[in-house]
Each structure stands twice: as structure tokens, then as C-alpha cells.
Amino acid sequence: MGGGPAGLYSAILLKQALPRARIEVHERNKPDDTFGWGVVFSDQTMAGFAAADAPSHAAIVDSFYHWDDIDVHIHGAAIRTGGHGFAGIERKRLLNILQERAASLGVEQTFQHEIRDEAEFADADLLIAADGVNSRVRQQYAPAFEPSVDVRKCRFIWLGTTQRFPAFTFAFEKTEHGWFQIHAYQFSTELSTVIVETREETWRAHGLDRATTDESIEFAERLFGKYLGGARLMSNARHLRGSAWLNFNRVLCRRWFTRNIVLIGDAAHTAHFSIGSGTKLAMEDAIALSREISRGGDVGDALHRYQEERELEALKLQSAARNRMEWFENVARYTDLEPLQFTYSLLTGSQRIGHDNLKLRDAGFVGDVERRLAQRCGVADGKCPPMFLPFKLRDLELVNRVVVSPMAQYSAVDGMPNDWHLVHYGARATGGAGLVFTEMTCVSPHGRISPGCTGLWNEAQRDAWRRIVGFVHEHSDAKICLQLGHSGRKGSTQLGWERADYPLESDNWPIISASPLPYIDGVSQVPKQASEEDIAAITAEFVLAARLGLQAGFDMIELHMAHGYLLASFLSPLTNQRTDRYGGSIENRVRFPAEVIQAVRAIMPAGMPLSVRISASDWAQGGLSDDDLIATARALHEAGADVLDVSTGQTVPWQKPVYGRMYQTPFSDFIRNTLNVPTIAVGNIYEPDHVNSIVASGRADLCAVARPHLANPNWTLQAAAQLQHSGQWWPQQYLSGKSQLERNLQRAALIAGAV
Ligand SMILES: Cc1cc2nc3c(=O)[nH]c(=O)nc-3n(C[C@H](O)[C@H](O)[C@H](O)COP(=O)(O)OP(=O)(O)OC[C@H]3O[C@@H](n4cnc5c(N)ncnc54)[C@H](O)[C@@H]3O)c2cc1C
Ligand SMILES: Cc1cc2nc3c(=O)[nH]c(=O)nc-3n(C[C@H](O)[C@H](O)[C@H](O)COP(=O)(O)O)c2cc1C
């Protein structure tokens, strides 16, 4: 059902594998009707098609139009980058190739046949629902397929033109109501496609919701005329009902088959057009489906294996597509970046292409970006990987962008740091990071997470910290930041390597939170709801701890307002159900955290920066919304936070985080580029390439790296050697290790190159 790429290709492959089977394709349109223009494929995708069906592969390759460059136009500047390697084909041509190949194999094709009820195929062994993004079959059997459809924030219209774009072209134009962009590329010797995209509210403000297709085209020609060289824009979607402007629907189904009916292609899942993978996914589905069916055996088992294989692939692509789709949805966040950095941000927007990959594609462009960033940071010779650029916050100067993220060691007794802490922090400081954070250091005995947490409520603890800070200052170029926190409802729990978050087996102390809600129902203690007196007393404890920290010589202070601890419990609506002036609206929920910031800031020297760590998402229904997040970040910044350290989650145990590399960085990007506030990104940043691309794209100013520093305290020194960056400070005691490492890495690179 449906004669798009998924339907036709699965028919071809099945007919090839099962020549005696009768295979029919029913399509509501005529063979030459198509709502689209061009389709893009990568070399890797094409290799899979060659193996699946050589004749159609050869015909597709014959019709390809190749190009290598991407042009980005913004604020009158044009930035060209090369080495991207795309191939495009006209959608109509692709469908005609598949139709011809299907006919030659004996597939029966019926056009202009709209299927309203699949009962007409009651005798079929298998019904393949390849009926596209608005699949009727998927809707009809929704209880079985359990689809989730996310209607996105932008509107787009898919147009064609005779203008021959020399490169894949992105152009951005601002109107009185907001930004519009085009994604344009040539897919044949005569034709190019132009997708015009804008936010829903901008589209409405221009009256485009009421415009005809012709009026929409006139509007787009006026706005983007300078890129069209006098050519007109055209639509081939006039036969579609309703507006030619579409919303992208992100579709995913829990089950892809029921009885003998199976979903394939856009009917089962979609991938945003900005990563151009919908047709690829549809055709690769067809390869997997035909392979499993042609193995014989039970159809249900075959469909089960098909879903298992393809669902994972679709999820991976959707996750990469999400970042890029959100980049385009929120273009206004980035338009204040210089055109060079804007382009870098666009090209790395999916977080799949990083600094190294971009350098392979276009070393000249990456060199320009590095030089410009170095110039802005006052680095004279301009040759500096972004992760090794210096950074200044108030008067604090950091030698690079790597931060050792706070990590509880659970090794203190009565809050006292000891020799473990001296060696642990000392080793990380001599390991090359620009800034080392202490673990969450608690402001009172009852504010500890576990009996092993460090604290700072007395002079003995201050003196023990002073010894560690003294070592860091005397023996490294690193600065050291004190993270202060109060455990709240997650206090009085077991050590990290025991049953973390579970109450102590004995000797529990009373705990306190914004509201009397236990962390784990039926397991955790019920916390006391903090009274106004408690709030004032705890604020004073934070001030005392900060004062002791200043006496110990720390360079910076961070207040821990993330991960469900006391201050975080006020920020999240999931944990704050108060009805007084500390609960309810975001202004009220932020009041106590802001009071603590103001009180601590008031005793800090003017030149010393203050950081605040937040959980930017609770990963749970009813948690912090995007609007809440921005209001919170703004309020915390206004209260005196110089930098926001953007983590997520751990607010409630039923959270459902979406993990992946750099998975929290989009939240840092959101805050930094919406509010123009410095940020620290954290979470699964484990390669120097990640740090380089985050800093260069402006998604964060600093990158906090936690677990990799547990495995390797010299993570930064190692990265400097790998990147052949000579400007990184090394302890002089270790210089002979440095030169050997550099030699060995260079030799390994030469051998790898030769192989
Ligand atoms: C603006 C835009 C740009 C895109 N750019 C790219 C790109 O560059 N590269 C890429 O790979 N993908 C791109 N895609 C995605 C791509 O078009 C789809 O992912 C791909 O076509 C999916 O193939 P399909 O066969 O599953 O669905 P479709 O191509 O949508 O085919 C479904 C077919 O089913 C038919 N049909 C539906 N209902 C019935 C019915 N009841 N009876 C009979 N027939 C029916 C329809 O007429 C249609 O022909 C883009 C999509 C959009 C919207
Ligand atoms: C053992 C361990 C202890 C941690 N303790 C703290 C802490 O005390 N304070 C804090 O803010 N985050 C703490 N975290 C979270 C890390 O700082 C960091 O946000 C998280 O591990 C994600 O970064 P990564 O992927 O680089 O590990 C801890 C993480 C680990 C692994």
C-alpha cells in the first residue's frame, strides 16, 4: 500500500527473493506525480543499495548530481566550506527508476488507486503499509502500533527552481516578524530544490497561514530573490489538500506490525529533512524486511526480527536529527554569532560531526575558525585548539577550557578531607585541567549526602582544605573551585559504591526539603518541610562555609542547585509543592536559591567568580519546562551567578533521561545563547574533539569532564600531546614523559596514515 521509495523498493526486493510470489503495489497518485523534488544520499548508503539490487543502484548512480560544498549566507556574509560530498537525485526520477525495475521483475503496479480499506486484500499473505508520514493504516490500527507523533514548531514548504546552486545552500533572512531560512540544493542538471522554513508564529504573523501557494511563492521569491538569480520558485504540491506549508511530524511507533500488516518507511518513523535521511531509512527498511520475509518460516517471527533491527537504526537517526532540527527551529539563538562561528555551529549542530571531522572536510575553514577564536581570546600566534584557549571570568584566568567536574569521593570522616583528597585533587590539578572542582562539600553535618562527604563548617576542615588548595596552587597552573551544597531530601544515604540514594542502615539523621516528599516512596525518609527559620539558618550556613572557603584560599565558589539536593528541590515543581512565598510560581521557587546566591556573593571578593550548578531538565513529566528553565537561569544570573554549570536530572527516581554523547550540551547551548550568559557543559563529554567542538561552536564556554578524569587524571595532558599542542603546561617533573608520549603518538599516527 503506497508506491513511494519504501513500497516500491520492498516490492522489488521481495519479488527478486521470491520470484513466484504475486506482489502488487497500489498507489493513489499517477506514476509521474510527486510532491517532492530532490533526495540526497551518502556514499555509505549507496553501498548498501548496490548489494541489495545492482540494476536499480546503477540507474540511480547514473542519475546523480554530485556536489561538495556548503554555502551559508547570513547578515550579507557568504561562507563556503568544502569536502562534504553529497549526491542528489530527483525524487520523480528515483520513483521512475524503481517503477521500471519493479515492472521488469513482474511486480503488478496499480496507480490512481486510493486504498480506503485493506479488506480488499483479505487474501494477501502480507500487507506492507508504505503509505507515508500520514499513514492511514497506522491511524486505523493505532491501538496496536501505539504511534507517538510530535508536531514540531516550524512550518516549511518544499519548492523547486531552475536556479543552479553551486553548493548546498543555507540562507537566513530576517523579517519584521522573525527569521526565515532556505535549505537549497541542485539535484539534476536543470533543477534545484528549495525548502523554505520558519517558526510557526513567524509564519502566522506574515499571514502565510491564509496565503495560497502562489502567494507563498511570491513571498519566498521576494525574501530570497537574491539567491535565485532571477529564476522562479515552483510548487508541485498543488494536488495536496490544505496548505502547502507543512509541519514536520516526528513519528515513532512502539510496534511496527500487527497480524500480517507491517509498517515501513515514513509510516513507521520519520527523520527530519535537515539530515536528509528519510528516503535512506525507508529503503533500508525494505532491505531488512525483504531479507527477513524471504528467509521463510513464521511471518510474525520475521516481522519481529525486522522491527528489532530497524527500530534501533530509526532511534539513532532520530536522536541525531533532533539536535539539528532544534538548531533550525531556534536559529534566532545563533544569529548574533559572527558568521564564521554561526557556520561552524550549523555544521556541527547535530553533534555527529565534530571538530576533527570538519577539519578532514575543510582544514582551511577550521583553521579560520581557530584563528578567529584565538584572536578573540588574545592568543598571539593564533594556533590553538579551542579547548586550550584561555578563559577569564571576573578576575579569574583559566589556562584552558577543561574542568574536572565535581565528584563525591565518599572518603571523609566527620566532613574532614584527608590524604585521599590531597592526592586525588593534587593529581587532577597536575593533570592539566584549567579548573578543578571539589566534590559537593556540605555546609552542615545534616546537610551531608552520606557519612563520607566532605564538609566545611569548622576551622579544622578549613585547614585541611587549605593544605589541598595550597598544593594545587604551588604545584600546578590549575585553579580550584569549592562546590558547596546541602543534600536536602537526598541526605543521610549510603556511600556511592553501596546503595546510593538509599537510607543508611542505622544512625540516620533528620532530613529537610522544600516539601515533605520522600525521594523513593516507601524507602526514603520523609523530609521535614523547611520553615522560614530553617531557610534563614541554612542560608547562614552557606555563608559560613563560603567564608571558610575563602580563608582556605579557593579561587572560585560553586553553589550546587542541581540533582535534587536541597536548593534544587525548591526549583523543580516536582519537589516543591509549597504554597508560601517559596513555592508556586517560578519567582517564588527561585527565591531561596537566589537568596543564598546573594548572601554568598556579598562576602566574596569582587574579582572572584561564583558558579551555580543546575538541573536544566528533570527528564520527567511535570518537571521544569523550557520557559521555567530560562526564567530560572535568568533569575540565578541576576542574583549573582557569573556562570551556569548546566547538568540535568536526578530530581526524581522515575526520570527518563535520553543519554548519548554530549547529551546535556544542548541545554547549555539553550541557556548560553538565549541569555548571553557564560555556561559550563557537562555529561558524556569524553573526547578532546567534543571539547573542541563545544567551545568552537559556542555551545558552552567551559567543559566539565567527570568520569574520564577518574580513569585518567592526566586527561588534558594526554589530549595536548594528541593534538600536538605545545602551549599546555606540564609539571616539570613529568617533562620526559611528555616528550616520549608525543614521539609515540606521532609515530602511531604515521603508521596509521601509512596503513
Ligand atoms: C521537505 C522534505 C524534504 C525531504 N528531503 C529529503 C531528502 O533530501 N532525502 C531523503 O532521503 N528524504 C527526504 N525527505 C523525506 C522523504 O521524502 C521520505 O522520508 C520518504 O519519501 C519516505 O518514503 P516512503 O515510501 O515511506 O513514503 P512516501 O515517499 O511518502 O510514499 C508514500 C506513498 O504512499 C502513497 N499513499 C498514501 N496513502 C495512500 C493510500 N491510502 N492509497 C494509496 N496510496 C497511498 C502516497 O501517495 C505516496 O506515494 C524529505 C521530506 C520532506 C517533507
Ligand atoms: C563518582 C561521581 C560523583 C559525583 N559527585 C558529584 C558531586 O559531588 N557534585 C556534582 O555536582 N556532581 C557530581 N557528579 C556528577 C558529575 O559532576 C557529572 O555531572 C556527571 O558525572 C556527568 O559527567 P561525565 O559524563 O563526564 O561523568 C558525580 C559523578 C560521579 C561519577
GROMACS .gro file of N, CA, C and O in nm, residues 29-121:
model
  372
   29ASN      N    1  -0.147   0.804  -0.646
   29ASN     CA    2  -0.108   0.905  -0.746
   29ASN      C    3  -0.078   0.840  -0.881
   29ASN      O    4  -0.066   0.719  -0.892
   30LYS      N    5  -0.054   0.927  -0.980
   30LYS     CA    6  -0.009   0.878  -1.111
   30LYS      C    7   0.142   0.852  -1.101
   30LYS      O    8   0.208   0.906  -1.012
   31PRO      N    9   0.198   0.774  -1.195
   31PRO     CA   10   0.341   0.741  -1.184
   31PRO      C   11   0.430   0.866  -1.180
   31PRO      O   12   0.535   0.864  -1.117
   32ASP      N   13   0.388   0.972  -1.247
   32ASP     CA   14   0.474   1.089  -1.255
   32ASP      C   15   0.442   1.198  -1.154
   32ASP      O   16   0.508   1.300  -1.150
   33ASP      N   17   0.338   1.176  -1.076
   33ASP     CA   18   0.302   1.276  -0.973
   33ASP      C   19   0.402   1.263  -0.860
   33ASP      O   20   0.432   1.154  -0.817
   34THR      N   21   0.449   1.375  -0.812
   34THR     CA   22   0.524   1.363  -0.687
   34THR      C   23   0.520   1.495  -0.614
   34THR      O   24   0.524   1.601  -0.675
   35PHE      N   25   0.510   1.486  -0.483
   35PHE     CA   26   0.502   1.611  -0.406
   35PHE      C   27   0.641   1.667  -0.378
   35PHE      O   28   0.655   1.777  -0.334
   36GLY      N   29   0.745   1.588  -0.402
   36GLY     CA   30   0.879   1.635  -0.363
   36GLY      C   31   0.963   1.675  -0.482
   36GLY      O   32   0.916   1.679  -0.595
   37TRP      N   33   1.085   1.707  -0.455
   37TRP     CA   34   1.179   1.745  -0.561
   37TRP      C   35   1.300   1.655  -0.557
   37TRP      O   36   1.303   1.554  -0.622
   38GLY      N   37   1.398   1.689  -0.472
   38GLY     CA   38   1.522   1.610  -0.472
   38GLY      C   39   1.537   1.526  -0.348
   38GLY      O   40   1.470   1.544  -0.248
   39VAL      N   41   1.628   1.430  -0.357
   39VAL     CA   42   1.661   1.341  -0.245
   39VAL      C   43   1.813   1.331  -0.239
   39VAL      O   44   1.878   1.326  -0.343
   40VAL      N   45   1.868   1.329  -0.118
   40VAL     CA   46   2.014   1.322  -0.103
   40VAL      C   47   2.055   1.188  -0.045
   40VAL      O   48   1.989   1.136   0.045
   41PHE      N   49   2.165   1.133  -0.095
   41PHE     CA   50   2.220   1.009  -0.039
   41PHE      C   51   2.369   1.025  -0.014
   41PHE      O   52   2.437   1.100  -0.083
   42SER      N   53   2.421   0.948   0.083
   42SER     CA   54   2.566   0.947   0.106
   42SER      C   55   2.627   0.823   0.040
   42SER      O   56   2.555   0.730   0.003
   43ASP      N   57   2.760   0.820   0.030
   43ASP     CA   58   2.829   0.706  -0.033
   43ASP      C   59   2.800   0.576   0.041
   43ASP      O   60   2.781   0.471  -0.020
   44GLN      N   61   2.795   0.584   0.175
   44GLN     CA   62   2.774   0.464   0.255
   44GLN      C   63   2.637   0.401   0.226
   44GLN      O   64   2.624   0.280   0.211
   45THR      N   65   2.535   0.488   0.217
   45THR     CA   66   2.401   0.440   0.187
   45THR      C   67   2.401   0.368   0.054
   45THR      O   68   2.341   0.261   0.038
   46MET      N   69   2.471   0.426  -0.045
   46MET     CA   70   2.469   0.369  -0.180
   46MET      C   71   2.532   0.230  -0.183
   46MET      O   72   2.491   0.144  -0.260
   47ALA      N   73   2.633   0.207  -0.097
   47ALA     CA   74   2.697   0.075  -0.095
   47ALA      C   75   2.594  -0.032  -0.056
   47ALA      O   76   2.593  -0.141  -0.115
   48GLY      N   77   2.506   0.000   0.038
   48GLY     CA   78   2.401  -0.094   0.080
   48GLY      C   79   2.305  -0.123  -0.035
   48GLY      O   80   2.262  -0.237  -0.055
   49PHE      N   81   2.273  -0.021  -0.114
   49PHE     CA   82   2.179  -0.040  -0.227
   49PHE      C   83   2.243  -0.127  -0.336
   49PHE      O   84   2.176  -0.207  -0.400
   50ALA      N   85   2.375  -0.109  -0.355
   50ALA     CA   86   2.444  -0.187  -0.459
   50ALA      C   87   2.432  -0.335  -0.426
   50ALA      O   88   2.407  -0.418  -0.514
   51ALA      N   89   2.450  -0.367  -0.299
   51ALA     CA   90   2.446  -0.508  -0.259
   51ALA      C   91   2.303  -0.562  -0.269
   51ALA      O   92   2.283  -0.679  -0.303
   52ALA      N   93   2.202  -0.477  -0.244
   52ALA     CA   94   2.063  -0.524  -0.241
   52ALA      C   95   2.007  -0.545  -0.382
   52ALA      O   96   1.938  -0.643  -0.408
   53ASP      N   97   2.033  -0.452  -0.472
   53ASP     CA   98   1.979  -0.464  -0.608
   53ASP      C   99   2.066  -0.383  -0.704
   53ASP      O  100   2.048  -0.260  -0.717
   54ALA      N  101   2.155  -0.454  -0.773
   54ALA     CA  102   2.254  -0.386  -0.856
   54ALA      C  103   2.190  -0.302  -0.969
   54ALA      O  104   2.231  -0.188  -0.991
   55PRO      N  105   2.089  -0.354  -1.042
   55PRO     CA  106   2.037  -0.273  -1.155
   55PRO      C  107   1.978  -0.138  -1.111
   55PRO      O  108   2.007  -0.035  -1.172
   56SER      N  109   1.896  -0.137  -1.002
   56SER     CA  110   1.840  -0.007  -0.963
   56SER      C  111   1.950   0.083  -0.908
   56SER      O  112   1.951   0.204  -0.930
   57HIS      N  113   2.049   0.023  -0.840
   57HIS     CA  114   2.160   0.102  -0.789
   57HIS      C  115   2.232   0.171  -0.906
   57HIS      O  116   2.259   0.292  -0.902
   58ALA      N  117   2.259   0.095  -1.012
   58ALA     CA  118   2.333   0.152  -1.126
   58ALA      C  119   2.252   0.267  -1.188
   58ALA      O  120   2.308   0.372  -1.223
   59ALA      N  121   2.121   0.247  -1.200
   59ALA     CA  122   2.038   0.351  -1.262
   59ALA      C  123   2.034   0.477  -1.174
   59ALA      O  124   2.036   0.589  -1.225
   60ILE      N  125   2.031   0.457  -1.043
   60ILE     CA  126   2.028   0.573  -0.952
   60ILE      C  127   2.160   0.650  -0.965
   60ILE      O  128   2.163   0.772  -0.981
   61VAL      N  129   2.272   0.575  -0.960
   61VAL     CA  130   2.404   0.639  -0.967
   61VAL      C  131   2.418   0.717  -1.097
   61VAL      O  132   2.472   0.828  -1.100
   62ASP      N  133   2.363   0.662  -1.206
   62ASP     CA  134   2.370   0.730  -1.336
   62ASP      C  135   2.297   0.863  -1.335
   62ASP      O  136   2.327   0.952  -1.414
   63SER      N  137   2.197   0.875  -1.248
   63SER     CA  138   2.116   0.998  -1.247
   63SER      C  139   2.160   1.096  -1.140
   63SER      O  140   2.094   1.197  -1.118
   64PHE      N  141   2.269   1.066  -1.072
   64PHE     CA  142   2.312   1.151  -0.961
   64PHE      C  143   2.368   1.285  -1.007
   64PHE      O  144   2.433   1.296  -1.109
   65TYR      N  145   2.344   1.382  -0.925
   65TYR     CA  146   2.413   1.510  -0.940
   65TYR      C  147   2.499   1.527  -0.815
   65TYR      O  148   2.448   1.520  -0.703
   66HIS      N  149   2.631   1.545  -0.831
   66HIS     CA  150   2.723   1.549  -0.716
   66HIS      C  151   2.761   1.691  -0.681
   66HIS      O  152   2.774   1.776  -0.769
   67TRP      N  153   2.783   1.715  -0.555
   67TRP     CA  154   2.846   1.841  -0.515
   67TRP      C  155   2.916   1.822  -0.380
   67TRP      O  156   2.894   1.723  -0.311
   68ASP      N  157   3.000   1.919  -0.348
   68ASP     CA  158   3.095   1.901  -0.239
   68ASP      C  159   3.086   2.011  -0.133
   68ASP      O  160   3.123   1.990  -0.018
   69ASP      N  161   3.039   2.128  -0.175
   69ASP     CA  162   3.048   2.245  -0.088
   69ASP      C  163   2.916   2.276  -0.018
   69ASP      O  164   2.809   2.242  -0.068
   70ILE      N  165   2.928   2.346   0.094
   70ILE     CA  166   2.810   2.403   0.161
   70ILE      C  167   2.833   2.553   0.173
   70ILE      O  168   2.939   2.597   0.218
   71ASP      N  169   2.734   2.631   0.128
   71ASP     CA  170   2.740   2.778   0.142
   71ASP      C  171   2.643   2.820   0.251
   71ASP      O  172   2.528   2.774   0.253
   72VAL      N  173   2.688   2.909   0.337
   72VAL     CA  174   2.600   2.964   0.440
   72VAL      C  175   2.596   3.116   0.422
   72VAL      O  176   2.701   3.180   0.419
   73HIS      N  177   2.475   3.167   0.406
   73HIS     CA  178   2.457   3.312   0.388
   73HIS      C  179   2.386   3.369   0.510
   73HIS      O  180   2.275   3.324   0.542
   74ILE      N  181   2.449   3.465   0.575
   74ILE     CA  182   2.386   3.530   0.691
   74ILE      C  183   2.441   3.671   0.703
   74ILE      O  184   2.561   3.691   0.686
   75HIS      N  185   2.355   3.767   0.733
   75HIS     CA  186   2.395   3.908   0.751
   75HIS      C  187   2.479   3.958   0.633
   75HIS      O  188   2.578   4.029   0.652
   76GLY      N  189   2.448   3.912   0.512
   76GLY     CA  190   2.521   3.960   0.395
   76GLY      C  191   2.655   3.890   0.375
   76GLY      O  192   2.721   3.911   0.273
   77ALA      N  193   2.698   3.807   0.469
   77ALA     CA  194   2.824   3.734   0.451
   77ALA      C  195   2.795   3.599   0.387
   77ALA      O  196   2.687   3.542   0.407
   78ALA      N  197   2.890   3.549   0.308
   78ALA     CA  198   2.876   3.416   0.249
   78ALA      C  199   2.998   3.335   0.289
   78ALA      O  200   3.110   3.375   0.263
   79ILE      N  201   2.975   3.223   0.355
   79ILE     CA  202   3.087   3.139   0.400
   79ILE      C  203   3.077   3.006   0.326
   79ILE      O  204   2.973   2.939   0.335
   80ARG      N  205   3.180   2.970   0.254
   80ARG     CA  206   3.178   2.841   0.183
   80ARG      C  207   3.273   2.743   0.252
   80ARG      O  208   3.385   2.776   0.283
   81THR      N  209   3.224   2.622   0.274
   81THR     CA  210   3.311   2.515   0.325
   81THR      C  211   3.301   2.398   0.229
   81THR      O  212   3.199   2.379   0.163
   82GLY      N  213   3.408   2.320   0.221
   82GLY     CA  214   3.411   2.211   0.122
   82GLY      C  215   3.426   2.075   0.185
   82GLY      O  216   3.427   2.061   0.308
   83GLY      N  217   3.436   1.974   0.100
   83GLY     CA  218   3.466   1.838   0.145
   83GLY      C  219   3.347   1.761   0.200
   83GLY      O  220   3.365   1.659   0.264
   84HIS      N  221   3.224   1.810   0.173
   84HIS     CA  222   3.108   1.744   0.235
   84HIS      C  223   3.054   1.625   0.156
   84HIS      O  224   2.992   1.536   0.213
   85GLY      N  225   3.075   1.628   0.023
   85GLY     CA  226   3.041   1.512  -0.059
   85GLY      C  227   2.897   1.463  -0.051
   85GLY      O  228   2.865   1.374   0.026
   86PHE      N  229   2.808   1.521  -0.131
   86PHE     CA  230   2.669   1.476  -0.138
   86PHE      C  231   2.638   1.430  -0.280
   86PHE      O  232   2.704   1.472  -0.375
   87ALA      N  233   2.533   1.348  -0.293
   87ALA     CA  234   2.481   1.318  -0.425
   87ALA      C  235   2.330   1.332  -0.418
   87ALA      O  236   2.267   1.285  -0.322
   88GLY      N  237   2.273   1.398  -0.517
   88GLY     CA  238   2.129   1.421  -0.517
   88GLY      C  239   2.065   1.358  -0.640
   88GLY      O  240   2.128   1.340  -0.744
   89ILE      N  241   1.939   1.322  -0.627
   89ILE     CA  242   1.863   1.269  -0.741
   89ILE      C  243   1.723   1.326  -0.731
   89ILE      O  244   1.671   1.349  -0.620
   90GLU      N  245   1.663   1.346  -0.847
   90GLU     CA  246   1.527   1.396  -0.849
   90GLU      C  247   1.435   1.287  -0.793
   90GLU      O  248   1.448   1.169  -0.830
   91ARG      N  249   1.343   1.325  -0.705
   91ARG     CA  250   1.254   1.224  -0.646
   91ARG      C  251   1.174   1.151  -0.754
   91ARG      O  252   1.158   1.030  -0.750
   92LYS      N  253   1.128   1.231  -0.852
   92LYS     CA  254   1.047   1.170  -0.959
   92LYS      C  255   1.131   1.067  -1.035
   92LYS      O  256   1.085   0.958  -1.067
   93ARG      N  257   1.257   1.102  -1.061
   93ARG     CA  258   1.347   1.011  -1.134
   93ARG      C  259   1.369   0.883  -1.051
   93ARG      O  260   1.365   0.773  -1.105
   94LEU      N  261   1.390   0.902  -0.922
   94LEU     CA  262   1.411   0.786  -0.834
   94LEU      C  263   1.289   0.694  -0.840
   94LEU      O  264   1.303   0.572  -0.856
   95LEU      N  265   1.170   0.754  -0.831
   95LEU     CA  266   1.048   0.672  -0.834
   95LEU      C  267   1.034   0.603  -0.970
   95LEU      O  268   0.997   0.485  -0.977
   96ASN      N  269   1.065   0.675  -1.079
   96ASN     CA  270   1.053   0.614  -1.212
   96ASN      C  271   1.150   0.496  -1.227
   96ASN      O  272   1.115   0.391  -1.281
   97ILE      N  273   1.272   0.512  -1.174
   97ILE     CA  274   1.369   0.401  -1.180
   97ILE      C  275   1.313   0.280  -1.106
   97ILE      O  276   1.317   0.167  -1.156
   98LEU      N  277   1.260   0.305  -0.989
   98LEU     CA  278   1.208   0.194  -0.908
   98LEU      C  279   1.085   0.132  -0.974
   98LEU      O  280   1.068   0.009  -0.974
   99GLN      N  281   1.000   0.218  -1.033
   99GLN     CA  282   0.880   0.166  -1.101
   99GLN      C  283   0.922   0.075  -1.218
   99GLN      O  284   0.867  -0.036  -1.236
  100GLU      N  285   1.020   0.122  -1.296
  100GLU     CA  286   1.064   0.043  -1.413
  100GLU      C  287   1.125  -0.090  -1.369
  100GLU      O  288   1.098  -0.196  -1.427
  101ARG      N  289   1.206  -0.082  -1.267
  101ARG     CA  290   1.272  -0.204  -1.218
  101ARG      C  291   1.166  -0.303  -1.163
  101ARG      O  292   1.173  -0.422  -1.192
  102ALA      N  293   1.068  -0.249  -1.093
  102ALA     CA  294   0.963  -0.335  -1.038
  102ALA      C  295   0.886  -0.401  -1.153
  102ALA      O  296   0.859  -0.523  -1.151
  103ALA      N  297   0.855  -0.322  -1.257
  103ALA     CA  298   0.780  -0.377  -1.371
  103ALA      C  299   0.861  -0.487  -1.438
  103ALA      O  300   0.806  -0.593  -1.475
  104SER      N  301   0.992  -0.464  -1.453
  104SER     CA  302   1.074  -0.563  -1.524
  104SER      C  303   1.079  -0.696  -1.448
  104SER      O  304   1.101  -0.801  -1.507
  105LEU      N  305   1.059  -0.690  -1.318
  105LEU     CA  306   1.063  -0.814  -1.238
  105LEU      C  307   0.925  -0.880  -1.231
  105LEU      O  308   0.912  -0.990  -1.178
  106GLY      N  309   0.823  -0.810  -1.278
  106GLY     CA  310   0.689  -0.868  -1.275
  106GLY      C  311   0.605  -0.825  -1.157
  106GLY      O  312   0.505  -0.890  -1.125
  107VAL      N  313   0.642  -0.716  -1.091
  107VAL     CA  314   0.557  -0.662  -0.983
  107VAL      C  315   0.437  -0.594  -1.050
  107VAL      O  316   0.453  -0.520  -1.148
  108GLU      N  317   0.318  -0.618  -0.999
  108GLU     CA  318   0.198  -0.555  -1.058
  108GLU      C  319   0.175  -0.421  -0.990
  108GLU      O  320   0.163  -0.414  -0.868
  109GLN      N  321   0.171  -0.314  -1.071
  109GLN     CA  322   0.156  -0.180  -1.013
  109GLN      C  323   0.024  -0.119  -1.058
  109GLN      O  324  -0.006  -0.115  -1.176
  110THR      N  325  -0.050  -0.071  -0.961
  110THR     CA  326  -0.176  -0.003  -0.994
  110THR      C  327  -0.164   0.141  -0.945
  110THR      O  328  -0.135   0.163  -0.826
  111PHE      N  329  -0.187   0.234  -1.036
  111PHE     CA  330  -0.179   0.376  -0.997
  111PHE      C  331  -0.321   0.432  -0.986
  111PHE      O  332  -0.417   0.371  -1.029
  112GLN      N  333  -0.329   0.548  -0.928
  112GLN     CA  334  -0.457   0.617  -0.906
  112GLN      C  335  -0.558   0.526  -0.835
  112GLN      O  336  -0.674   0.521  -0.870
  113HIS      N  337  -0.507   0.452  -0.742
  113HIS     CA  338  -0.593   0.365  -0.663
  113HIS      C  339  -0.573   0.399  -0.515
  113HIS      O  340  -0.472   0.362  -0.455
  114GLU      N  341  -0.666   0.475  -0.461
  114GLU     CA  342  -0.656   0.512  -0.320
  114GLU      C  343  -0.717   0.402  -0.235
  114GLU      O  344  -0.836   0.371  -0.249
  115ILE      N  345  -0.638   0.347  -0.147
  115ILE     CA  346  -0.688   0.238  -0.064
  115ILE      C  347  -0.761   0.297   0.056
  115ILE      O  348  -0.703   0.375   0.132
  116ARG      N  349  -0.888   0.260   0.071
  116ARG     CA  350  -0.965   0.312   0.184
  116ARG      C  351  -0.985   0.205   0.289
  116ARG      O  352  -1.015   0.233   0.403
  117ASP      N  353  -0.970   0.080   0.247
  117ASP     CA  354  -0.992  -0.030   0.340
  117ASP      C  355  -0.909  -0.149   0.292
  117ASP      O  356  -0.928  -0.196   0.179
  118GLU      N  357  -0.821  -0.196   0.374
  118GLU     CA  358  -0.732  -0.304   0.327
  118GLU      C  359  -0.805  -0.439   0.322
  118GLU      O  360  -0.745  -0.539   0.282
  119ALA      N  361  -0.937  -0.436   0.358
  119ALA     CA  362  -1.015  -0.560   0.345
  119ALA      C  363  -1.015  -0.607   0.199
  119ALA      O  364  -1.032  -0.726   0.172
  120GLU      N  365  -0.993  -0.513   0.105
  120GLU     CA  366  -0.990  -0.556  -0.035
  120GLU      C  367  -0.874  -0.651  -0.064
  120GLU      O  368  -0.868  -0.713  -0.169
  121PHE      N  369  -0.777  -0.660   0.031
  121PHE     CA  370  -0.665  -0.754   0.011
  121PHE      C  371  -0.673  -0.867   0.114
  121PHE      O  372  -0.571  -0.914   0.164
   0.00000   0.00000   0.00000
